[in-house]
Amino acid sequence: NADTAMYEVKKNGKNGFQFYSHELNEHLQEKIELENDLRKAIPNDELFVYYQPQIRAEDSQMIGVEALVRWGHPTKGTISPGVFIPIAEETGMIYELGTWVLREACRQMKQWHDAGGPLIPISVNLSTQQFHQTHLIDYIKDILEETGLEPQYLELEITESMMMDPTISSHILNELTAYGIRISLDDFGTGYSSLSYLKLLPIHKLKIDRSFIRDITENDNDKAIVSTIISMAQYLKMDVIAEGIETKEQLDILMDNDCQKIQGYYFSRPLPADEVEDVFFAPLRLKEKRRLTDV
Ligand code: C2E
Ligand code: MG
Ligand code: MG
Ligand code: MG
């Protein structure tokens, strides 16, 4: 709009406007570059998945694994999903990217199951657009059939913002859960949606957001919120897990409040697949070694 452009020029003065437009250009340039690079990321095999263990604190058993995508950019190094997922969402690349992650995560978990690893589920994050994509259930069924992973070993992580319209979300969630897929509510407590949907929708698990855990040892308000979420989950007969546990002190508070399930750097950072295998198969390998020395 010409009027607004004029106004900008007058308001900022000539130099101010040039400065602004220079910054904007640089920012846009960089974004367009990333967008173009991202288009080639899948065909060029640059995406990979890290896996973060979910642990039961009382016996340190691994009870699940969350798949977290990474992008090994050819010149910029590893780029975090916080940077490229929003670009993928804006450009519509999220469908292709999301499908790739889902298939890779299911394939990997099935391979671990087949190799004698523990029969635990894989959690995969869904973006809002994926959640609302038509025939979501059919396309997930296809991936499960193709990879051979049984539906009860797939857990989809969704967020509160996807629950804004309970009529739509209940339809989608009922289809997914009827097929045996589990639903986990990620970043719980940070959204703006009403709590009333919790009793209406088939949700298996609440994931307490990291922002409530960070200061929990000093902040009584955070402690109260976390303790309330845990009680609520128990009343609603839902599973509950806390994310972002980094210290023993944080872990102790969670355990005191009857939350046994933990995900965080304290137990493990997200790991490449072969390092997860070391954890999964260490007991098996140990047995094999003993058998060898027995002979
Ligand atoms: P999220 O689903 O809430 O995943 C947890 C994030 O917290 C991960 O960051 C993980 O590395 C980090 N984290 C775990 N434990 C700790 C801890 O103790 N301390 C701290 N400071 N951080 C911890 P990451 O991998 O960078 O992923 C960021 C977000 O990107 C994810 O948040 C998720 O929303 C999104 N994302 C990741 N992978 C995918 C994907 O395949 N599809 C979609 N749609 N989104 C994804
Ligand atoms: Mg998640
Ligand atoms: Mg989260
Ligand atoms: Mg998140």
mmCIF file of C-alpha atoms and ligand atoms in Angstrom:
data_model
loop_
_atom_site.group_PDB
_atom_site.id
_atom_site.type_symbol
_atom_site.label_atom_id
_atom_site.label_comp_id
_atom_site.label_asym_id
_atom_site.label_seq_id
_atom_site.Cartn_x
_atom_site.Cartn_y
_atom_site.Cartn_z
ATOM 1 C CA ASN A 1 0.000 0.000 0.000
ATOM 2 C CA ALA A 2 1.531 3.258 -1.199
ATOM 3 C CA ASP A 3 0.083 5.365 1.651
ATOM 4 C CA THR A 4 1.632 3.225 4.350
ATOM 5 C CA ALA A 5 4.948 3.153 2.550
ATOM 6 C CA MET A 6 4.947 6.966 2.416
ATOM 7 C CA TYR A 7 4.073 7.131 6.063
ATOM 8 C CA GLU A 8 6.954 4.794 6.934
ATOM 9 C CA VAL A 9 9.397 6.966 5.011
ATOM 10 C CA LYS A 10 8.205 10.131 6.721
ATOM 11 C CA LYS A 11 8.042 8.634 10.154
ATOM 12 C CA ASN A 12 11.478 7.064 10.138
ATOM 13 C CA GLY A 13 13.247 9.625 7.992
ATOM 14 C CA LYS A 14 15.310 8.601 5.015
ATOM 15 C CA ASN A 15 18.083 6.803 6.903
ATOM 16 C CA GLY A 16 15.745 5.071 9.288
ATOM 17 C CA PHE A 17 13.808 3.626 6.408
ATOM 18 C CA GLN A 18 16.921 2.435 4.632
ATOM 19 C CA PHE A 19 18.192 0.782 7.779
ATOM 20 C CA TYR A 20 14.881 -0.992 8.316
ATOM 21 C CA SER A 21 14.686 -2.166 4.731
ATOM 22 C CA HIS A 22 18.293 -3.402 4.820
ATOM 23 C CA GLU A 23 17.679 -5.470 7.951
ATOM 24 C CA LEU A 24 14.468 -6.845 6.505
ATOM 25 C CA ASN A 25 16.204 -7.833 3.293
ATOM 26 C CA GLU A 26 18.940 -9.654 5.111
ATOM 27 C CA HIS A 27 16.446 -11.501 7.264
ATOM 28 C CA LEU A 28 14.284 -12.436 4.278
ATOM 29 C CA GLN A 29 17.327 -13.454 2.261
ATOM 30 C CA GLU A 30 18.443 -15.817 4.983
ATOM 31 C CA LYS A 31 14.960 -17.269 5.329
ATOM 32 C CA ILE A 32 14.537 -17.812 1.609
ATOM 33 C CA GLU A 33 17.933 -19.521 1.546
ATOM 34 C CA LEU A 34 16.923 -21.872 4.396
ATOM 35 C CA GLU A 35 13.593 -22.552 2.677
ATOM 36 C CA ASN A 36 15.318 -23.532 -0.554
ATOM 37 C CA ASP A 37 17.846 -25.662 1.305
ATOM 38 C CA LEU A 38 15.077 -27.355 3.278
ATOM 39 C CA ARG A 39 13.364 -28.378 0.053
ATOM 40 C CA LYS A 40 16.453 -30.437 -0.773
ATOM 41 C CA ALA A 41 16.948 -31.813 2.739
ATOM 42 C CA ILE A 42 14.836 -34.950 2.291
ATOM 43 C CA PRO A 43 16.029 -35.934 -1.218
ATOM 44 C CA ASN A 44 19.630 -35.235 -0.116
ATOM 45 C CA ASP A 45 19.233 -37.380 3.004
ATOM 46 C CA GLU A 46 20.102 -34.540 5.389
ATOM 47 C CA LEU A 47 17.382 -35.151 7.973
ATOM 48 C CA PHE A 48 17.920 -37.559 10.826
ATOM 49 C CA VAL A 49 16.125 -38.498 14.003
ATOM 50 C CA TYR A 50 17.420 -38.364 17.553
ATOM 51 C CA TYR A 51 15.737 -40.396 20.271
ATOM 52 C CA GLN A 52 15.288 -39.247 23.859
ATOM 53 C CA PRO A 53 14.583 -41.944 26.453
ATOM 54 C CA GLN A 54 11.609 -41.633 28.793
ATOM 55 C CA ILE A 55 12.441 -43.182 32.138
ATOM 56 C CA ARG A 56 10.544 -44.646 35.092
ATOM 57 C CA ALA A 57 12.399 -43.090 38.017
ATOM 58 C CA GLU A 58 11.851 -45.827 40.640
ATOM 59 C CA ASP A 59 13.836 -48.453 38.691
ATOM 60 C CA SER A 60 15.457 -46.329 35.931
ATOM 61 C CA GLN A 61 13.769 -48.455 33.259
ATOM 62 C CA MET A 62 13.291 -46.992 29.796
ATOM 63 C CA ILE A 63 9.529 -46.877 29.204
ATOM 64 C CA GLY A 64 9.415 -44.973 25.930
ATOM 65 C CA VAL A 65 11.392 -42.921 23.454
ATOM 66 C CA GLU A 66 10.588 -39.574 21.822
ATOM 67 C CA ALA A 67 11.641 -39.022 18.218
ATOM 68 C CA LEU A 68 13.143 -35.551 17.660
ATOM 69 C CA VAL A 69 14.087 -34.522 14.137
ATOM 70 C CA ARG A 70 17.423 -32.861 13.271
ATOM 71 C CA TRP A 71 18.730 -31.292 10.080
ATOM 72 C CA GLY A 72 22.364 -31.776 9.155
ATOM 73 C CA HIS A 73 22.772 -28.714 6.913
ATOM 74 C CA PRO A 74 25.656 -29.105 4.412
ATOM 75 C CA THR A 75 27.370 -25.817 5.426
ATOM 76 C CA LYS A 76 25.560 -24.522 8.524
ATOM 77 C CA GLY A 77 25.918 -27.661 10.653
ATOM 78 C CA THR A 78 23.110 -29.212 12.695
ATOM 79 C CA ILE A 79 19.971 -27.052 12.744
ATOM 80 C CA SER A 80 17.412 -27.527 15.505
ATOM 81 C CA PRO A 81 13.715 -28.214 14.851
ATOM 82 C CA GLY A 82 12.848 -24.979 16.686
ATOM 83 C CA VAL A 83 14.306 -23.189 13.639
ATOM 84 C CA PHE A 84 13.197 -25.285 10.653
ATOM 85 C CA ILE A 85 9.830 -26.736 11.761
ATOM 86 C CA PRO A 86 8.218 -23.249 11.636
ATOM 87 C CA ILE A 87 9.645 -22.776 8.104
ATOM 88 C CA ALA A 88 8.322 -26.177 7.095
ATOM 89 C CA GLU A 89 4.908 -25.202 8.490
ATOM 90 C CA GLU A 90 4.811 -21.857 6.670
ATOM 91 C CA THR A 91 5.785 -23.355 3.337
ATOM 92 C CA GLY A 92 3.682 -26.510 3.476
ATOM 93 C CA MET A 93 6.801 -28.715 3.548
ATOM 94 C CA ILE A 94 5.664 -29.973 6.962
ATOM 95 C CA TYR A 95 3.541 -32.709 5.352
ATOM 96 C CA GLU A 96 6.469 -34.296 3.554
ATOM 97 C CA LEU A 97 8.797 -33.724 6.502
ATOM 98 C CA GLY A 98 6.284 -35.033 9.035
ATOM 99 C CA THR A 99 5.656 -38.145 6.947
ATOM 100 C CA TRP A 100 9.373 -38.776 6.700
ATOM 101 C CA VAL A 101 9.863 -38.496 10.492
ATOM 102 C CA LEU A 102 6.859 -40.689 11.247
ATOM 103 C CA ARG A 103 7.975 -43.422 8.860
ATOM 104 C CA GLU A 104 11.597 -43.303 10.048
ATOM 105 C CA ALA A 105 10.594 -43.391 13.739
ATOM 106 C CA CYS A 106 8.175 -46.302 13.249
ATOM 107 C CA ARG A 107 10.700 -48.199 11.125
ATOM 108 C CA GLN A 108 13.393 -47.733 13.780
ATOM 109 C CA MET A 109 11.180 -48.811 16.693
ATOM 110 C CA LYS A 110 9.985 -51.897 14.776
ATOM 111 C CA GLN A 111 13.609 -52.797 14.068
ATOM 112 C CA TRP A 112 14.453 -52.481 17.777
ATOM 113 C CA HIS A 113 11.444 -54.620 18.716
ATOM 114 C CA ASP A 114 12.465 -57.281 16.198
ATOM 115 C CA ALA A 115 16.047 -57.277 17.481
ATOM 116 C CA GLY A 116 14.847 -58.177 20.967
ATOM 117 C CA GLY A 117 14.700 -54.681 22.435
ATOM 118 C CA PRO A 118 12.057 -53.774 25.037
ATOM 119 C CA LEU A 119 8.471 -53.548 23.725
ATOM 120 C CA ILE A 120 8.051 -49.837 24.413
ATOM 121 C CA PRO A 121 6.328 -47.127 22.341
ATOM 122 C CA ILE A 122 7.813 -44.430 20.155
ATOM 123 C CA SER A 123 6.448 -40.877 20.609
ATOM 124 C CA VAL A 124 6.259 -38.688 17.517
ATOM 125 C CA ASN A 125 5.405 -34.957 17.473
ATOM 126 C CA LEU A 126 2.608 -33.819 15.177
ATOM 127 C CA SER A 127 2.294 -30.250 13.964
ATOM 128 C CA THR A 128 -1.111 -28.546 13.824
ATOM 129 C CA GLN A 129 -1.297 -28.813 10.043
ATOM 130 C CA GLN A 130 -0.579 -32.536 10.136
ATOM 131 C CA PHE A 131 -3.223 -33.028 12.801
ATOM 132 C CA HIS A 132 -5.828 -31.367 10.571
ATOM 133 C CA GLN A 133 -4.710 -32.956 7.329
ATOM 134 C CA THR A 134 -7.444 -34.879 5.545
ATOM 135 C CA HIS A 135 -7.291 -38.661 5.895
ATOM 136 C CA LEU A 136 -4.670 -38.403 8.675
ATOM 137 C CA ILE A 137 -5.793 -41.773 10.004
ATOM 138 C CA ASP A 138 -5.447 -43.483 6.599
ATOM 139 C CA TYR A 139 -1.996 -42.165 6.060
ATOM 140 C CA ILE A 140 -0.846 -43.192 9.539
ATOM 141 C CA LYS A 141 -2.362 -46.648 9.023
ATOM 142 C CA ASP A 142 -0.364 -46.931 5.785
ATOM 143 C CA ILE A 143 2.882 -46.088 7.593
ATOM 144 C CA LEU A 144 2.163 -48.577 10.375
ATOM 145 C CA GLU A 145 1.331 -51.325 7.887
ATOM 146 C CA GLU A 146 4.345 -50.528 5.753
ATOM 147 C CA THR A 147 6.760 -50.564 8.712
ATOM 148 C CA GLY A 148 5.013 -53.376 10.594
ATOM 149 C CA LEU A 149 4.875 -51.458 13.894
ATOM 150 C CA GLU A 150 1.775 -52.309 15.902
ATOM 151 C CA PRO A 151 -0.487 -49.282 16.592
ATOM 152 C CA GLN A 152 -0.223 -49.548 20.387
ATOM 153 C CA TYR A 153 3.492 -48.778 20.084
ATOM 154 C CA LEU A 154 2.870 -45.427 18.417
ATOM 155 C CA GLU A 155 2.195 -42.420 20.624
ATOM 156 C CA LEU A 156 1.366 -39.122 18.933
ATOM 157 C CA GLU A 157 2.331 -35.919 20.739
ATOM 158 C CA ILE A 158 -0.155 -33.141 20.114
ATOM 159 C CA THR A 159 -0.595 -29.756 21.804
ATOM 160 C CA GLU A 160 -3.438 -27.913 23.521
ATOM 161 C CA SER A 161 -3.816 -25.493 20.600
ATOM 162 C CA MET A 162 -5.091 -28.404 18.484
ATOM 163 C CA MET A 163 -7.953 -28.886 20.976
ATOM 164 C CA MET A 164 -9.487 -25.453 20.380
ATOM 165 C CA ASP A 165 -12.455 -26.919 18.538
ATOM 166 C CA PRO A 166 -13.500 -30.011 20.533
ATOM 167 C CA THR A 167 -15.924 -31.213 17.845
ATOM 168 C CA ILE A 168 -13.202 -31.416 15.222
ATOM 169 C CA SER A 169 -10.482 -32.711 17.525
ATOM 170 C CA SER A 170 -12.696 -35.377 19.085
ATOM 171 C CA HIS A 171 -13.481 -36.733 15.631
ATOM 172 C CA ILE A 172 -9.780 -36.986 14.745
ATOM 173 C CA LEU A 173 -8.719 -38.344 18.145
ATOM 174 C CA ASN A 174 -11.497 -40.951 18.240
ATOM 175 C CA GLU A 175 -10.378 -42.337 14.881
ATOM 176 C CA LEU A 176 -6.742 -42.525 15.986
ATOM 177 C CA THR A 177 -7.429 -44.088 19.383
ATOM 178 C CA ALA A 178 -10.002 -46.542 17.985
ATOM 179 C CA TYR A 179 -7.161 -47.879 15.849
ATOM 180 C CA GLY A 180 -5.030 -48.326 18.982
ATOM 181 C CA ILE A 181 -2.740 -45.316 18.750
ATOM 182 C CA ARG A 182 -1.925 -43.488 21.995
ATOM 183 C CA ILE A 183 -2.268 -39.724 22.446
ATOM 184 C CA SER A 184 -0.016 -37.557 24.578
ATOM 185 C CA LEU A 185 -0.617 -33.860 25.284
ATOM 186 C CA ASP A 186 2.764 -32.136 24.890
ATOM 187 C CA ASP A 187 3.873 -28.880 26.594
ATOM 188 C CA PHE A 188 0.880 -29.228 28.898
ATOM 189 C CA GLY A 189 -0.029 -26.080 30.820
ATOM 190 C CA THR A 190 1.328 -23.570 28.306
ATOM 191 C CA GLY A 191 -1.692 -23.386 25.962
ATOM 192 C CA TYR A 192 -4.757 -21.199 26.178
ATOM 193 C CA SER A 193 -7.444 -23.780 25.607
ATOM 194 C CA SER A 194 -10.079 -24.648 28.186
ATOM 195 C CA LEU A 195 -9.488 -27.593 30.512
ATOM 196 C CA SER A 196 -12.978 -28.952 29.915
ATOM 197 C CA TYR A 197 -11.857 -30.829 26.799
ATOM 198 C CA LEU A 198 -9.737 -33.116 28.990
ATOM 199 C CA LYS A 199 -12.796 -35.041 30.172
ATOM 200 C CA LEU A 200 -14.288 -35.212 26.675
ATOM 201 C CA LEU A 201 -11.347 -36.343 24.588
ATOM 202 C CA PRO A 202 -9.468 -39.661 24.484
ATOM 203 C CA ILE A 203 -6.084 -38.479 25.779
ATOM 204 C CA HIS A 204 -3.781 -40.994 27.465
ATOM 205 C CA LYS A 205 -0.980 -38.873 28.798
ATOM 206 C CA LEU A 206 -0.131 -35.338 29.963
ATOM 207 C CA LYS A 207 3.411 -34.095 29.438
ATOM 208 C CA ILE A 208 4.159 -31.363 31.967
ATOM 209 C CA ASP A 209 5.971 -28.564 30.147
ATOM 210 C CA ARG A 210 9.625 -27.885 30.877
ATOM 211 C CA SER A 211 8.893 -24.258 31.839
ATOM 212 C CA PHE A 212 7.222 -25.431 35.086
ATOM 213 C CA ILE A 213 10.151 -27.697 35.953
ATOM 214 C CA ARG A 214 13.000 -25.248 35.366
ATOM 215 C CA ASP A 215 12.646 -23.293 38.644
ATOM 216 C CA ILE A 216 10.652 -25.846 40.593
ATOM 217 C CA THR A 217 13.253 -26.134 43.364
ATOM 218 C CA GLU A 218 12.935 -22.414 44.258
ATOM 219 C CA ASN A 219 9.521 -21.437 42.959
ATOM 220 C CA ASP A 220 6.565 -22.537 45.094
ATOM 221 C CA ASN A 221 4.068 -21.463 42.441
ATOM 222 C CA ASP A 222 5.640 -23.778 39.883
ATOM 223 C CA LYS A 223 5.680 -26.543 42.473
ATOM 224 C CA ALA A 224 1.962 -25.983 43.170
ATOM 225 C CA ILE A 225 1.088 -26.029 39.458
ATOM 226 C CA VAL A 226 3.066 -29.211 38.819
ATOM 227 C CA SER A 227 1.580 -30.940 41.843
ATOM 228 C CA THR A 228 -1.932 -29.938 40.706
ATOM 229 C CA ILE A 229 -1.373 -31.256 37.178
ATOM 230 C CA ILE A 230 -0.186 -34.581 38.623
ATOM 231 C CA SER A 231 -3.263 -34.906 40.881
ATOM 232 C CA MET A 232 -5.567 -33.948 38.037
ATOM 233 C CA ALA A 233 -4.017 -36.571 35.775
ATOM 234 C CA GLN A 234 -4.507 -39.177 38.503
ATOM 235 C CA TYR A 235 -8.179 -38.232 38.976
ATOM 236 C CA LEU A 236 -8.752 -38.322 35.229
ATOM 237 C CA LYS A 237 -6.929 -41.692 35.056
ATOM 238 C CA MET A 238 -4.333 -40.329 32.673
ATOM 239 C CA ASP A 239 -0.655 -41.038 32.544
ATOM 240 C CA VAL A 240 1.638 -38.140 33.421
ATOM 241 C CA ILE A 241 5.274 -37.448 32.523
ATOM 242 C CA ALA A 242 7.487 -34.459 33.312
ATOM 243 C CA GLU A 243 9.849 -33.099 30.672
ATOM 244 C CA GLY A 244 13.037 -31.108 31.138
ATOM 245 C CA ILE A 245 14.322 -32.745 34.309
ATOM 246 C CA GLU A 246 17.986 -31.731 34.583
ATOM 247 C CA THR A 247 18.878 -32.220 38.251
ATOM 248 C CA LYS A 248 18.494 -34.679 41.117
ATOM 249 C CA GLU A 249 16.696 -31.961 43.135
ATOM 250 C CA GLN A 250 14.045 -31.547 40.444
ATOM 251 C CA LEU A 251 13.660 -35.307 40.193
ATOM 252 C CA ASP A 252 13.172 -35.615 43.970
ATOM 253 C CA ILE A 253 10.330 -33.069 43.934
ATOM 254 C CA LEU A 254 8.598 -34.922 41.100
ATOM 255 C CA MET A 255 8.938 -38.260 42.886
ATOM 256 C CA ASP A 256 7.664 -36.732 46.156
ATOM 257 C CA ASN A 257 4.606 -35.662 44.190
ATOM 258 C CA ASP A 258 4.055 -39.149 42.822
ATOM 259 C CA CYS A 259 5.258 -38.498 39.272
ATOM 260 C CA GLN A 260 7.473 -41.419 38.315
ATOM 261 C CA LYS A 261 7.815 -40.793 34.604
ATOM 262 C CA ILE A 262 10.586 -38.480 33.539
ATOM 263 C CA GLN A 263 12.181 -37.170 30.368
ATOM 264 C CA GLY A 264 15.196 -34.882 30.570
ATOM 265 C CA TYR A 265 18.929 -34.338 30.408
ATOM 266 C CA TYR A 266 19.303 -35.709 33.962
ATOM 267 C CA PHE A 267 18.765 -39.211 32.576
ATOM 268 C CA SER A 268 19.649 -38.696 28.934
ATOM 269 C CA ARG A 269 19.856 -36.140 26.145
ATOM 270 C CA PRO A 270 18.319 -37.028 22.783
ATOM 271 C CA LEU A 271 20.668 -39.637 21.258
ATOM 272 C CA PRO A 272 21.452 -40.970 17.799
ATOM 273 C CA ALA A 273 19.931 -44.399 17.144
ATOM 274 C CA ASP A 274 23.143 -46.387 17.688
ATOM 275 C CA GLU A 275 23.644 -44.862 21.146
ATOM 276 C CA VAL A 276 20.095 -45.773 22.125
ATOM 277 C CA GLU A 277 20.936 -49.304 21.053
ATOM 278 C CA ASP A 278 23.845 -49.385 23.488
ATOM 279 C CA VAL A 279 21.338 -48.759 26.274
ATOM 280 C CA PHE A 280 18.666 -51.144 24.924
ATOM 281 C CA PHE A 281 20.950 -54.007 24.197
ATOM 282 C CA ALA A 282 23.596 -53.617 26.892
ATOM 283 C CA PRO A 283 21.961 -56.284 29.123
ATOM 284 C CA LEU A 284 21.686 -58.690 26.169
ATOM 285 C CA ARG A 285 25.305 -58.143 25.158
ATOM 286 C CA LEU A 286 26.391 -58.643 28.745
ATOM 287 C CA LYS A 287 24.595 -62.002 28.816
ATOM 288 C CA GLU A 288 26.254 -63.017 25.553
ATOM 289 C CA LYS A 289 29.660 -62.113 26.948
ATOM 290 C CA ARG A 290 29.027 -64.177 30.073
ATOM 291 C CA ARG A 291 27.968 -67.091 27.934
ATOM 292 C CA LEU A 292 31.237 -66.819 26.008
ATOM 293 C CA THR A 293 33.383 -66.726 29.126
ATOM 294 C CA ASP A 294 31.385 -69.617 30.633
ATOM 295 C CA VAL A 295 32.481 -71.909 27.837
HETATM 296 P P1 C2E B 1 9.098 -31.011 22.411
HETATM 297 O O1 C2E B 1 8.268 -31.978 21.662
HETATM 298 O O2 C2E B 1 8.520 -30.423 23.633
HETATM 299 O O3 C2E B 1 10.454 -31.798 22.705
HETATM 300 C C1 C2E B 1 11.231 -31.624 23.851
HETATM 301 C C2 C2E B 1 12.376 -30.664 23.596
HETATM 302 O O4 C2E B 1 13.030 -30.399 24.838
HETATM 303 C C3 C2E B 1 13.458 -31.237 22.689
HETATM 304 O O5 C2E B 1 14.052 -30.154 21.966
HETATM 305 C C4 C2E B 1 14.458 -31.817 23.689
HETATM 306 O O6 C2E B 1 15.761 -31.929 23.180
HETATM 307 C C5 C2E B 1 14.388 -30.775 24.765
HETATM 308 N N1 C2E B 1 14.755 -31.304 26.081
HETATM 309 C C6 C2E B 1 14.574 -32.544 26.574
HETATM 310 N N2 C2E B 1 15.016 -32.660 27.839
HETATM 311 C C7 C2E B 1 15.507 -31.444 28.176
HETATM 312 C C8 C2E B 1 16.130 -30.919 29.361
HETATM 313 O O7 C2E B 1 16.315 -31.589 30.386
HETATM 314 N N3 C2E B 1 16.517 -29.608 29.333
HETATM 315 C C9 C2E B 1 16.338 -28.825 28.229
HETATM 316 N N4 C2E B 1 16.742 -27.560 28.281
HETATM 317 N N5 C2E B 1 15.752 -29.294 27.089
HETATM 318 C C10 C2E B 1 15.348 -30.578 27.065
HETATM 319 P P2 C2E B 1 14.290 -30.212 20.394
HETATM 320 O O8 C2E B 1 14.714 -31.578 19.979
HETATM 321 O O9 C2E B 1 15.142 -29.057 20.015
HETATM 322 O O10 C2E B 1 12.829 -29.985 19.810
HETATM 323 C C11 C2E B 1 12.155 -28.775 20.003
HETATM 324 C C12 C2E B 1 10.716 -28.878 19.545
HETATM 325 O O11 C2E B 1 10.637 -29.052 18.127
HETATM 326 C C13 C2E B 1 9.967 -30.063 20.131
HETATM 327 O O12 C2E B 1 9.533 -29.785 21.451
HETATM 328 C C14 C2E B 1 8.827 -30.184 19.163
HETATM 329 O O13 C2E B 1 7.794 -29.262 19.458
HETATM 330 C C15 C2E B 1 9.482 -29.782 17.842
HETATM 331 N N6 C2E B 1 9.824 -31.004 17.084
HETATM 332 C C16 C2E B 1 10.893 -31.814 17.192
HETATM 333 N N7 C2E B 1 10.831 -32.846 16.317
HETATM 334 C C17 C2E B 1 9.666 -32.679 15.633
HETATM 335 C C18 C2E B 1 9.004 -33.414 14.568
HETATM 336 O O14 C2E B 1 9.458 -34.455 14.097
HETATM 337 N N8 C2E B 1 7.810 -32.914 14.119
HETATM 338 C C19 C2E B 1 7.248 -31.766 14.636
HETATM 339 N N9 C2E B 1 6.070 -31.346 14.148
HETATM 340 N N10 C2E B 1 7.833 -31.075 15.630
HETATM 341 C C20 C2E B 1 9.029 -31.515 16.128
HETATM 342 MG MG MG B 2 7.247 -33.594 22.145
HETATM 343 MG MG MG B 3 7.272 -30.612 25.083
HETATM 344 MG MG MG B 4 6.887 -28.390 21.773
#
